[in-house]
CSV table of C-alpha atoms and ligand atoms in Angstrom, one decimal:
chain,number,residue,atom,x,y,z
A,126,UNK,CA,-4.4,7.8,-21.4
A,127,UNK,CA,-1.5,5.3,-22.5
A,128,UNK,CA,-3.1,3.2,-25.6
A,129,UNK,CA,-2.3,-0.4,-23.5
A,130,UNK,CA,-4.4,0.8,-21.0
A,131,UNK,CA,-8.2,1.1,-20.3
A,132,UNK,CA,-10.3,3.5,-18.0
A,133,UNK,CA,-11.9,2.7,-14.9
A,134,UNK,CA,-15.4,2.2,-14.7
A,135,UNK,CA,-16.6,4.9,-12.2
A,136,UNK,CA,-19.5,3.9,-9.8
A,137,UNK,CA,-20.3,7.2,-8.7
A,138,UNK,CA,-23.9,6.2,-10.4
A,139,UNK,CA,-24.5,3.2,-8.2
A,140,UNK,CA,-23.5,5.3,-4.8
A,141,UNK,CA,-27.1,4.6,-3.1
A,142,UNK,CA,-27.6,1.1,-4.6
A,143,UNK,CA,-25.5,-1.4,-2.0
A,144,UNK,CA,-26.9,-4.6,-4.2
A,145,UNK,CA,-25.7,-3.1,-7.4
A,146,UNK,CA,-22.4,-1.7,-5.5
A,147,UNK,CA,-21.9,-5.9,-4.6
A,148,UNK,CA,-22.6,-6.9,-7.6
A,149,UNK,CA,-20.2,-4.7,-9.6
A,150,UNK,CA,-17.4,-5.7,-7.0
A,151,UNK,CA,-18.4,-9.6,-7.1
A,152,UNK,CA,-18.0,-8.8,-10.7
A,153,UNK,CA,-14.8,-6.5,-11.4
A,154,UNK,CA,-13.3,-7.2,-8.9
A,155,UNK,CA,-13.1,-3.2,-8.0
A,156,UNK,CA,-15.5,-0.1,-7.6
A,157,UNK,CA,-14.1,3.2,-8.3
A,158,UNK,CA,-15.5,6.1,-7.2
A,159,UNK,CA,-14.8,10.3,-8.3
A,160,UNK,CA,-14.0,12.8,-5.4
A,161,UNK,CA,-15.1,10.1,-3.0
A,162,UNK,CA,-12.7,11.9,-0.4
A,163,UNK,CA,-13.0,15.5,0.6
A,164,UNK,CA,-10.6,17.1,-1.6
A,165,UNK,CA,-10.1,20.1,1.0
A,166,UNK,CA,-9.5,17.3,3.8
A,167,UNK,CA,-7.1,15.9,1.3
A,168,UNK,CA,-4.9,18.7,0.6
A,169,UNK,CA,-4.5,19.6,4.1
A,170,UNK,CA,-3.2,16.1,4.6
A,171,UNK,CA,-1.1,16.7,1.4
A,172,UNK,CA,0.6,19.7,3.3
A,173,UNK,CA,1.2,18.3,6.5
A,174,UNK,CA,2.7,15.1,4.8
A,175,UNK,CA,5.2,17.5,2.5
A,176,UNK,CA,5.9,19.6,5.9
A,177,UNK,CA,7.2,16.4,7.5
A,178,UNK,CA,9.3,15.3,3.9
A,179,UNK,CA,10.8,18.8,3.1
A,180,UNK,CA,11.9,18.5,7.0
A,181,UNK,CA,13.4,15.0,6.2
A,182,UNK,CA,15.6,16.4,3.5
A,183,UNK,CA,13.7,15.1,0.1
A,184,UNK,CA,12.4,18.3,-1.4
A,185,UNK,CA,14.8,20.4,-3.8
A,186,UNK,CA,15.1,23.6,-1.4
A,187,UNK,CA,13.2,26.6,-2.4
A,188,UNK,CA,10.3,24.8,-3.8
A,189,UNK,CA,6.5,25.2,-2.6
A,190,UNK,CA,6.4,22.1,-0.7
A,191,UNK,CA,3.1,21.0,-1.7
A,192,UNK,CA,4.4,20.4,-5.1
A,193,UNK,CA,6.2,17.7,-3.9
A,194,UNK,CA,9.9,18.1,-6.0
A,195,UNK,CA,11.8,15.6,-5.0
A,196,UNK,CA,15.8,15.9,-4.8
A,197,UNK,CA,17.5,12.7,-6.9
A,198,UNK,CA,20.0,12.6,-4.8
A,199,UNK,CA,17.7,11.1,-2.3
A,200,UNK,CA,15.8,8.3,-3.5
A,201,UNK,CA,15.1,5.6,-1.7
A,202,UNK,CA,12.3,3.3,-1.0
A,203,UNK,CA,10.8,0.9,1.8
A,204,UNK,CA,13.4,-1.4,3.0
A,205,UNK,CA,15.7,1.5,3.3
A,206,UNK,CA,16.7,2.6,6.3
A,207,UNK,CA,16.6,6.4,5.0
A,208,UNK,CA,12.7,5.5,3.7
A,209,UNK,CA,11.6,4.5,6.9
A,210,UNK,CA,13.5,7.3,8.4
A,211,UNK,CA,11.3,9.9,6.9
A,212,UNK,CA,8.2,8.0,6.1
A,213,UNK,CA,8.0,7.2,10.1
A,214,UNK,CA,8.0,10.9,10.8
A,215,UNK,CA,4.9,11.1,8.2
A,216,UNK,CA,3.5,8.2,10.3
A,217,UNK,CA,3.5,10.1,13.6
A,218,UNK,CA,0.8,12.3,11.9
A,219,UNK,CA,-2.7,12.1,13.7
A,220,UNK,CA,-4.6,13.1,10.2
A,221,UNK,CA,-3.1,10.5,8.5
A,222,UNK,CA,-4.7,7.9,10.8
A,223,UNK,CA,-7.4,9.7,10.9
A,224,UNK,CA,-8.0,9.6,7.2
A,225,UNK,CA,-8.8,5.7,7.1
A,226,UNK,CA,-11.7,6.9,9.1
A,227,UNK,CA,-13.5,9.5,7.2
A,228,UNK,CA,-17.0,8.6,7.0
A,229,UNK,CA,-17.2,8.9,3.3
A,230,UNK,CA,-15.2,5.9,3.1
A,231,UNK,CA,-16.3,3.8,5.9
A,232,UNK,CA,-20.4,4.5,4.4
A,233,UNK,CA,-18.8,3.0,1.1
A,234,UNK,CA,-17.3,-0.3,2.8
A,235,UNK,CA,-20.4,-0.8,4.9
A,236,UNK,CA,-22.5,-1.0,2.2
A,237,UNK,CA,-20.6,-3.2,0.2
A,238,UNK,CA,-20.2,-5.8,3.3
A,239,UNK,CA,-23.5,-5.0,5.5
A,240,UNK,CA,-21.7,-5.2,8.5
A,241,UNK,CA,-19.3,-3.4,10.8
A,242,UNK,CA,-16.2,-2.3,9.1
A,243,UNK,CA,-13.0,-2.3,11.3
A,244,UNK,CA,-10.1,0.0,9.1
A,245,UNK,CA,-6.5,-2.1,9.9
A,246,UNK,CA,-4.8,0.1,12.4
A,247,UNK,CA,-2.1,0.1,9.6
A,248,UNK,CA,-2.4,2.3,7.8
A,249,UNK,CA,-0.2,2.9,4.6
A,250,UNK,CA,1.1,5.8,2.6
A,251,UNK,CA,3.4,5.3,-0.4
A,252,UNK,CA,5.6,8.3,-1.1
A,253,UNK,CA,7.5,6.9,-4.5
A,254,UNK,CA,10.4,8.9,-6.1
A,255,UNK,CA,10.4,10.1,-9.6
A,256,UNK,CA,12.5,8.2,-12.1
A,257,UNK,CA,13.4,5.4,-9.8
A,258,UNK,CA,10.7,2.3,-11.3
A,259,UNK,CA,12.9,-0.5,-10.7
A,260,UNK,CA,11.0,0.1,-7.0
A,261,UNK,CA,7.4,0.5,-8.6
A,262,UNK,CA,5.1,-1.7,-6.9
A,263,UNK,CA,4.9,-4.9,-9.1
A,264,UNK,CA,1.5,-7.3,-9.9
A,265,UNK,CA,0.5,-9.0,-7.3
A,266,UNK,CA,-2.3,-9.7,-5.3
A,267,UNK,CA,-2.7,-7.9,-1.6
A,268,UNK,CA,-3.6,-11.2,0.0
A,269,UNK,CA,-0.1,-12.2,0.2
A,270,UNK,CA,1.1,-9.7,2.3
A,271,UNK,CA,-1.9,-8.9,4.3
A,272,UNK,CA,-4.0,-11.9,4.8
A,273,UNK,CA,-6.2,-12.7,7.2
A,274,UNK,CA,-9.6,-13.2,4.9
A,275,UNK,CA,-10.0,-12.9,0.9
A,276,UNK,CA,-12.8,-10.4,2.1
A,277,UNK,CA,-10.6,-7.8,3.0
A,278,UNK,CA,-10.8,-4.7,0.8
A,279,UNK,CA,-8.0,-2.3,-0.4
A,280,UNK,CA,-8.9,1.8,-0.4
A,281,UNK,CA,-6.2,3.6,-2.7
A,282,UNK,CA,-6.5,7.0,-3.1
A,283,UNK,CA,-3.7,9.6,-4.2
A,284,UNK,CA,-3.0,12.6,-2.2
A,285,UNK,CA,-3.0,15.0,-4.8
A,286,UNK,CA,-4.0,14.5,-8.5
A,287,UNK,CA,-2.0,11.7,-9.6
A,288,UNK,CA,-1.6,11.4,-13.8
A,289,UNK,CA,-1.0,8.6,-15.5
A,290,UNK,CA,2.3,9.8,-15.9
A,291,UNK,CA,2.6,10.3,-11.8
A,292,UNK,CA,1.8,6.5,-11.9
A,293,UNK,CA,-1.6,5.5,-10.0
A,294,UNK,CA,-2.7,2.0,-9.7
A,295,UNK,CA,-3.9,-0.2,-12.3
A,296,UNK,CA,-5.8,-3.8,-11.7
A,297,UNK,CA,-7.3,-6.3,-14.2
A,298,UNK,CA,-11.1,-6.4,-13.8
A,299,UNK,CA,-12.4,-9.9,-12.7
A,300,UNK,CA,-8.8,-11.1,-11.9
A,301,UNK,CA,-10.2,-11.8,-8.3
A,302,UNK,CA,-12.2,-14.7,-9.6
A,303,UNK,CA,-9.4,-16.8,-10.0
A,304,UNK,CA,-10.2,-17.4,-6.2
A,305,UNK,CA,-7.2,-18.4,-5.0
A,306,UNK,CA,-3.8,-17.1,-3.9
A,307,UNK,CA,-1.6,-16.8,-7.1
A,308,UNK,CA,1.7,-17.9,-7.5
A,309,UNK,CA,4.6,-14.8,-6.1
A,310,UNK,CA,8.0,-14.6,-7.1
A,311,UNK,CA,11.0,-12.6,-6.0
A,312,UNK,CA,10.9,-8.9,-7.4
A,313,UNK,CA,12.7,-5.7,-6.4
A,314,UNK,CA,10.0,-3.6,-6.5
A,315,UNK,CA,7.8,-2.6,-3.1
A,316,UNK,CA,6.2,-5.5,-1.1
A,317,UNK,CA,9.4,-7.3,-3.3
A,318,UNK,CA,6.8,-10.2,-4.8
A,319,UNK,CA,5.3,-10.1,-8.1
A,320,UNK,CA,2.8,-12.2,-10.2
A,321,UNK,CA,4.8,-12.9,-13.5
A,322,UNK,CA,3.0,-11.4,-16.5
A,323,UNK,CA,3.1,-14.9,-18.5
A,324,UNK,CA,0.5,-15.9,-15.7
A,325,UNK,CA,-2.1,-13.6,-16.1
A,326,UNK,CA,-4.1,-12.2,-19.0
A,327,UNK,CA,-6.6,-9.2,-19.5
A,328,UNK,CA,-6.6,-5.8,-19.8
A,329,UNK,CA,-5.3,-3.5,-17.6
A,330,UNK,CA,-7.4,-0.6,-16.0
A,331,UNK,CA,-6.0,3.1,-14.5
A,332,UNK,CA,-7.0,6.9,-15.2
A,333,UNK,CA,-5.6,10.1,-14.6
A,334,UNK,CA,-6.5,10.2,-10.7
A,335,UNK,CA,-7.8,13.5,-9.3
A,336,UNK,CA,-7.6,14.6,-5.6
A,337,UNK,CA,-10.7,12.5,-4.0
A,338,UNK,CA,-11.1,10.2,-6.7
A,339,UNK,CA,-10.5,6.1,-4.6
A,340,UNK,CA,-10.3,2.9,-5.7
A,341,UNK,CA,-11.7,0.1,-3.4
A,342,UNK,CA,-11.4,-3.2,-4.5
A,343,UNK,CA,-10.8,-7.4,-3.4
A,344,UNK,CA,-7.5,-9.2,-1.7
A,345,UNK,CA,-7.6,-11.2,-4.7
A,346,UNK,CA,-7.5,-8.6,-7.0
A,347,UNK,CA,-4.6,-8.4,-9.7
A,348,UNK,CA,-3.0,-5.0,-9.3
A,349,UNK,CA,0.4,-3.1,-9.5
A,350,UNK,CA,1.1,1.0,-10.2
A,351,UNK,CA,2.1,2.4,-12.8
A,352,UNK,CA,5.9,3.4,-13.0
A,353,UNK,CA,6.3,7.6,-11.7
A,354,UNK,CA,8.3,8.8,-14.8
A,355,UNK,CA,7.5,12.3,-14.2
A,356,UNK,CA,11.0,14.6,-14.0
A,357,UNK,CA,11.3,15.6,-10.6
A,358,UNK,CA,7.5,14.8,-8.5
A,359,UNK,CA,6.9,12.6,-5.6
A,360,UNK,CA,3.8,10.8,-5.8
A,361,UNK,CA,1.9,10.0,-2.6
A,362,UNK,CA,-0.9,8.1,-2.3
A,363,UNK,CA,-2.6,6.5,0.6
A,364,UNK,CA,-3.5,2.4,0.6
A,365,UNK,CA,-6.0,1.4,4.0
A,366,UNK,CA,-7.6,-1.7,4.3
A,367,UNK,CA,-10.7,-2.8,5.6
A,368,UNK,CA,-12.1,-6.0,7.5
A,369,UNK,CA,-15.1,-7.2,8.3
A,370,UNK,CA,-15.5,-7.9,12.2
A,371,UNK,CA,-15.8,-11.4,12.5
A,372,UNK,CA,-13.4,-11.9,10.3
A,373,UNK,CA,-9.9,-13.5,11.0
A,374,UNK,CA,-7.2,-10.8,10.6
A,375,UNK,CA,-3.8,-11.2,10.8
A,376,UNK,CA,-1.1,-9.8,13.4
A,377,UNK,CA,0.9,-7.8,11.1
A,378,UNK,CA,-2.1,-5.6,9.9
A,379,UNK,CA,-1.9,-4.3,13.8
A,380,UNK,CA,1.6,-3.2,13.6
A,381,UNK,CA,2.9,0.1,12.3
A,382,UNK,CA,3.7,-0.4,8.9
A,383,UNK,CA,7.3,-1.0,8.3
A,384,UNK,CA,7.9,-1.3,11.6
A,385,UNK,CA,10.3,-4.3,11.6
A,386,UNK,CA,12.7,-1.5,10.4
A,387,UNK,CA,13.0,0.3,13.7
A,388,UNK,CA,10.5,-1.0,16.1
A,389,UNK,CA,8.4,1.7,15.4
A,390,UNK,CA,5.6,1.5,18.7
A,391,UNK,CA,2.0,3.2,18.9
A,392,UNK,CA,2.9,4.9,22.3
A,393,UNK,CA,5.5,6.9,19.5
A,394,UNK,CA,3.3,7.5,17.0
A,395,UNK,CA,0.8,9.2,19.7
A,396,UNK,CA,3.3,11.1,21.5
A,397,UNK,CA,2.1,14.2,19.9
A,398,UNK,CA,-1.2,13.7,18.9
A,399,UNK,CA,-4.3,16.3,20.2
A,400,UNK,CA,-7.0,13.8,21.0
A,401,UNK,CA,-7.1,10.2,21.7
A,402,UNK,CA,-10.2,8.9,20.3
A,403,UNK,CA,-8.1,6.8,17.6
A,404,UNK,CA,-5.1,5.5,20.0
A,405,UNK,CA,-5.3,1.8,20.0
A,406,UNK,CA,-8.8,2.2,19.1
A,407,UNK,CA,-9.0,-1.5,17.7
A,408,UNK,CA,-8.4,-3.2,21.1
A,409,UNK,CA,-11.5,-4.2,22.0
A,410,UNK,CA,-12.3,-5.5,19.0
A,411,UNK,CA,-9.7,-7.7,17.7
A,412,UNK,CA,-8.5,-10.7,19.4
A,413,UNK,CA,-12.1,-11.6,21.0
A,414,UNK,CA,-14.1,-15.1,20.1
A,415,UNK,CA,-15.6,-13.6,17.2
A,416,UNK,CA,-12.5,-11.8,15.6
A,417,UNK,CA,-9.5,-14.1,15.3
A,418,UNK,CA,-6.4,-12.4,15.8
A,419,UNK,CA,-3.9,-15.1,13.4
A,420,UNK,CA,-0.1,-15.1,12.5
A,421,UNK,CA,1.2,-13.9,9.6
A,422,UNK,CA,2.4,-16.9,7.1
A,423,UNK,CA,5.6,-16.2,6.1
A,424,UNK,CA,5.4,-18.7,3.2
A,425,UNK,CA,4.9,-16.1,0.4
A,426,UNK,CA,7.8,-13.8,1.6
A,427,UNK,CA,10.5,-16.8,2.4
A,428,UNK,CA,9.6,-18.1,-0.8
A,429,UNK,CA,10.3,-14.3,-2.4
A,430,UNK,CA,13.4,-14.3,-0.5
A,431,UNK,CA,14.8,-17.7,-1.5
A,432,UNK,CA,14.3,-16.9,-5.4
A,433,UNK,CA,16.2,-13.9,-4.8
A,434,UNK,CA,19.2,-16.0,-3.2
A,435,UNK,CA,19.0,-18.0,-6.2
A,436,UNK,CA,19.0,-15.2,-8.5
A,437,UNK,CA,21.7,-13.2,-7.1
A,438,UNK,CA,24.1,-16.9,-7.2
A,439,UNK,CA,23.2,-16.2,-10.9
A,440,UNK,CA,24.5,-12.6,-11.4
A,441,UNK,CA,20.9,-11.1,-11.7
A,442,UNK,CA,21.4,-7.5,-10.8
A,443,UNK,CA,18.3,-6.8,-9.3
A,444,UNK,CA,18.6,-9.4,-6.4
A,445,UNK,CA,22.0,-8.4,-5.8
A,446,UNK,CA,20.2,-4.8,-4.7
A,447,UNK,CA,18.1,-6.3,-3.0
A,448,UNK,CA,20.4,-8.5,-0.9
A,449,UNK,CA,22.5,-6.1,-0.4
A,450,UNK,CA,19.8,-3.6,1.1
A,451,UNK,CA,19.3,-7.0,3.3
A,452,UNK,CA,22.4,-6.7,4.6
A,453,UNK,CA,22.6,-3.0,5.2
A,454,UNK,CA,19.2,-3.1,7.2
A,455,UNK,CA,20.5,-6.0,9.9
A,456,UNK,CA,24.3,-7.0,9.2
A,457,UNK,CA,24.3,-9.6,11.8
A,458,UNK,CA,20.6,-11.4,10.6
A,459,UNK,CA,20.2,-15.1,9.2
A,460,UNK,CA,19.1,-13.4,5.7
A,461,UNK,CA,22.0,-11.1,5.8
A,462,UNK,CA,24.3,-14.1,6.4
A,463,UNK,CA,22.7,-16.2,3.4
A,464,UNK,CA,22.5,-12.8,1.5
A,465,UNK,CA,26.1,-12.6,1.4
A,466,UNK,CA,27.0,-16.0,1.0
A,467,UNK,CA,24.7,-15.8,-2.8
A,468,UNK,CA,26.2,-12.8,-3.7
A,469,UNK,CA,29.8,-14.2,-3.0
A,470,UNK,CA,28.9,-17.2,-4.7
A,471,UNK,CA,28.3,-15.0,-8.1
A,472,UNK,CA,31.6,-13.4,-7.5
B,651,AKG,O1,0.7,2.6,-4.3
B,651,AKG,C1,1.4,1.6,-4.6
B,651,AKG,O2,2.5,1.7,-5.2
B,651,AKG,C2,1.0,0.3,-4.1
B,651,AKG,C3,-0.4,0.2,-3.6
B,651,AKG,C4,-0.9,-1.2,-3.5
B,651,AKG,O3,-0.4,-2.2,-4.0
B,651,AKG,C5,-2.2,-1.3,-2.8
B,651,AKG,O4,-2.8,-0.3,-2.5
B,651,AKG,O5,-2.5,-2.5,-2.5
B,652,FE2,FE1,-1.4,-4.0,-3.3
């Protein structure tokens, strides 16, 4: 374990005590469990998620796909068109939906809330090139990009064992207790806002993740992952989120992730799938008098986006890659048009 950083308390202990289970997340902020997740379950979703990236071109050939060696060449992240590309293909799998659903999970979350649980129908997976951490997802808070209610909880889990090294999460216990949305500022890495480290203090908490082990914890809660800065390995983890019904939850958490990109529909996703239990399985329960479907506030994002306009005027490199993956994405948009302007500007 890196010196800087500290290990996770594991709750494993406190599995059939829901008071104790609330009290440790009132408290850290977090609960993290060992092997939570079927590990079998796991590495069959592991394979069918490599199947679908060796098809899309990212594996160095001749390697045992579930090892996950990732070709340089073809790095890329979300925002790219070649990301969402591949990642969408990953996102037409049925036991990757399915896996915000296992039981073992859900049991956890309705402890911890004492009510029905709905998982977001988005669901997220994160596959992150080696070597490439200018993209590693920065500190911030979820809140900002998922909204809805503060008492919406985060499930990370990697899908395979994830090292420090491979770069799992980290958070800072009790960071949620700030209780309120932090300042965000324009950043290149995924989600593109940050926290700025001269705004927070504490001690930051990770492990070496094994296949099962999860990490639930608050909207408010300060997080970010750890850079990959193994040689050659993709890591891929998956991030769900869970709402209370009754709750207010916001439109873009019933979207396809990403799906700005392309205009990624469910009807695509489910083309292939064998059952339909879990197609659009959210629809009589969201957007009723009880569960508030709201609007997704810009704010945080246009703020992101305007700091990086600013930055770019200035020569910082980093916003100039990011404006110029604005442009690439939709040529003809109002960002692009701006985007080009502030990098002209610099010129
Ligand atoms: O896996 C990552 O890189 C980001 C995950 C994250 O920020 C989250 O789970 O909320
Ligand atoms: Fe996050």
């Amino acid at each position: 374990m890196d010196e800087q950083l500290r290990e996770l308390k594991v709750s494993n202990d406190a599995m059939d005590d829901p008071q104790e289970l609330r009290r440790r997340i009132g408290d850290e902020g977090y609960l993290f469990f060992k092997r939570l997740q079927d590990p079998d379950k796991l590495l069959d979703l592991r394979r069918q998620i490599m199947a679908v990236i060796r098809e899309g071109g990212w594996l160095v050939p001749g390697t045992d796909p579930v090892d996950g060696i990732a070709d340089p060449s073809k790095a890329c992240t979300e925002g790219d068109l070649g990301y969402t590309d591949v990642y969408h293909e990953v996102y037409k799998l049925q036991a990757f939906h399915q896996s915000g659903h296992w039981p073992e999970v859900l049991d956890v979350l309705e402890k911890l809330t004492d009510k029905p649980v709905l998982p977001h129908p988005q669901k997220i997976a994160r596959l992150w090139f080696p070597q490439y951490t200018d993209h590693t997802t920065p500190i911030h808070q979820d809140f900002v990009h998922f909204q809805g209610h503060f008492d919406t909880y985060t499930c990370w889990a990697p899908v395979g064992d994830c090292s420090i090294e491979l770069g799992g999460l980290a958070l800072l216990p009790g960071s949620h207790k700030v209780n309120h949305v932090m300042d965000h500022h324009f950043s290149l890495g995924a989600g593109a806002l940050q926290i700025y480290t001269d705004d927070i203090d504490g001690e930051w908490h990770s492990t070496n993740y094994e296949i099962g082990d999860t990490l639930i914890f608050l909207a408010l809660t300060v997080h970010q992952a750890l850079p990959n800065l193994t040689k050659d390995r993709l890591r891929i983890s998956l991030d769900n989120r869970y709402h209370t019904i009754g709750d207010p939850i916001c439109d873009e958490v019933i979207r396809p992730h990403l799906w700005r990109f392309n205009s990624l529909s469910w009807d695509e996703i489910y083309q292939d799938w064998e059952s339909d239990d879990l197609k659009y399985y959210w629809k009589d329960l969201v957007d009723t008098p009880e569960t508030r479907v709201i609007p997704k506030d810009q704010g945080y994002s246009e703020h992101g986006f305007a700091e990086a306009l600013s930055l770019a005027k200035a020569g910082d490199e980093k916003a100039i890659i990011h404006l110029e993956r604005v442009i690439r994405n939709d040529p003809t948009s109002d960002g692009a048009r701006a985007a080009r302007e502030a990098i002209q500007a610099h010129v």
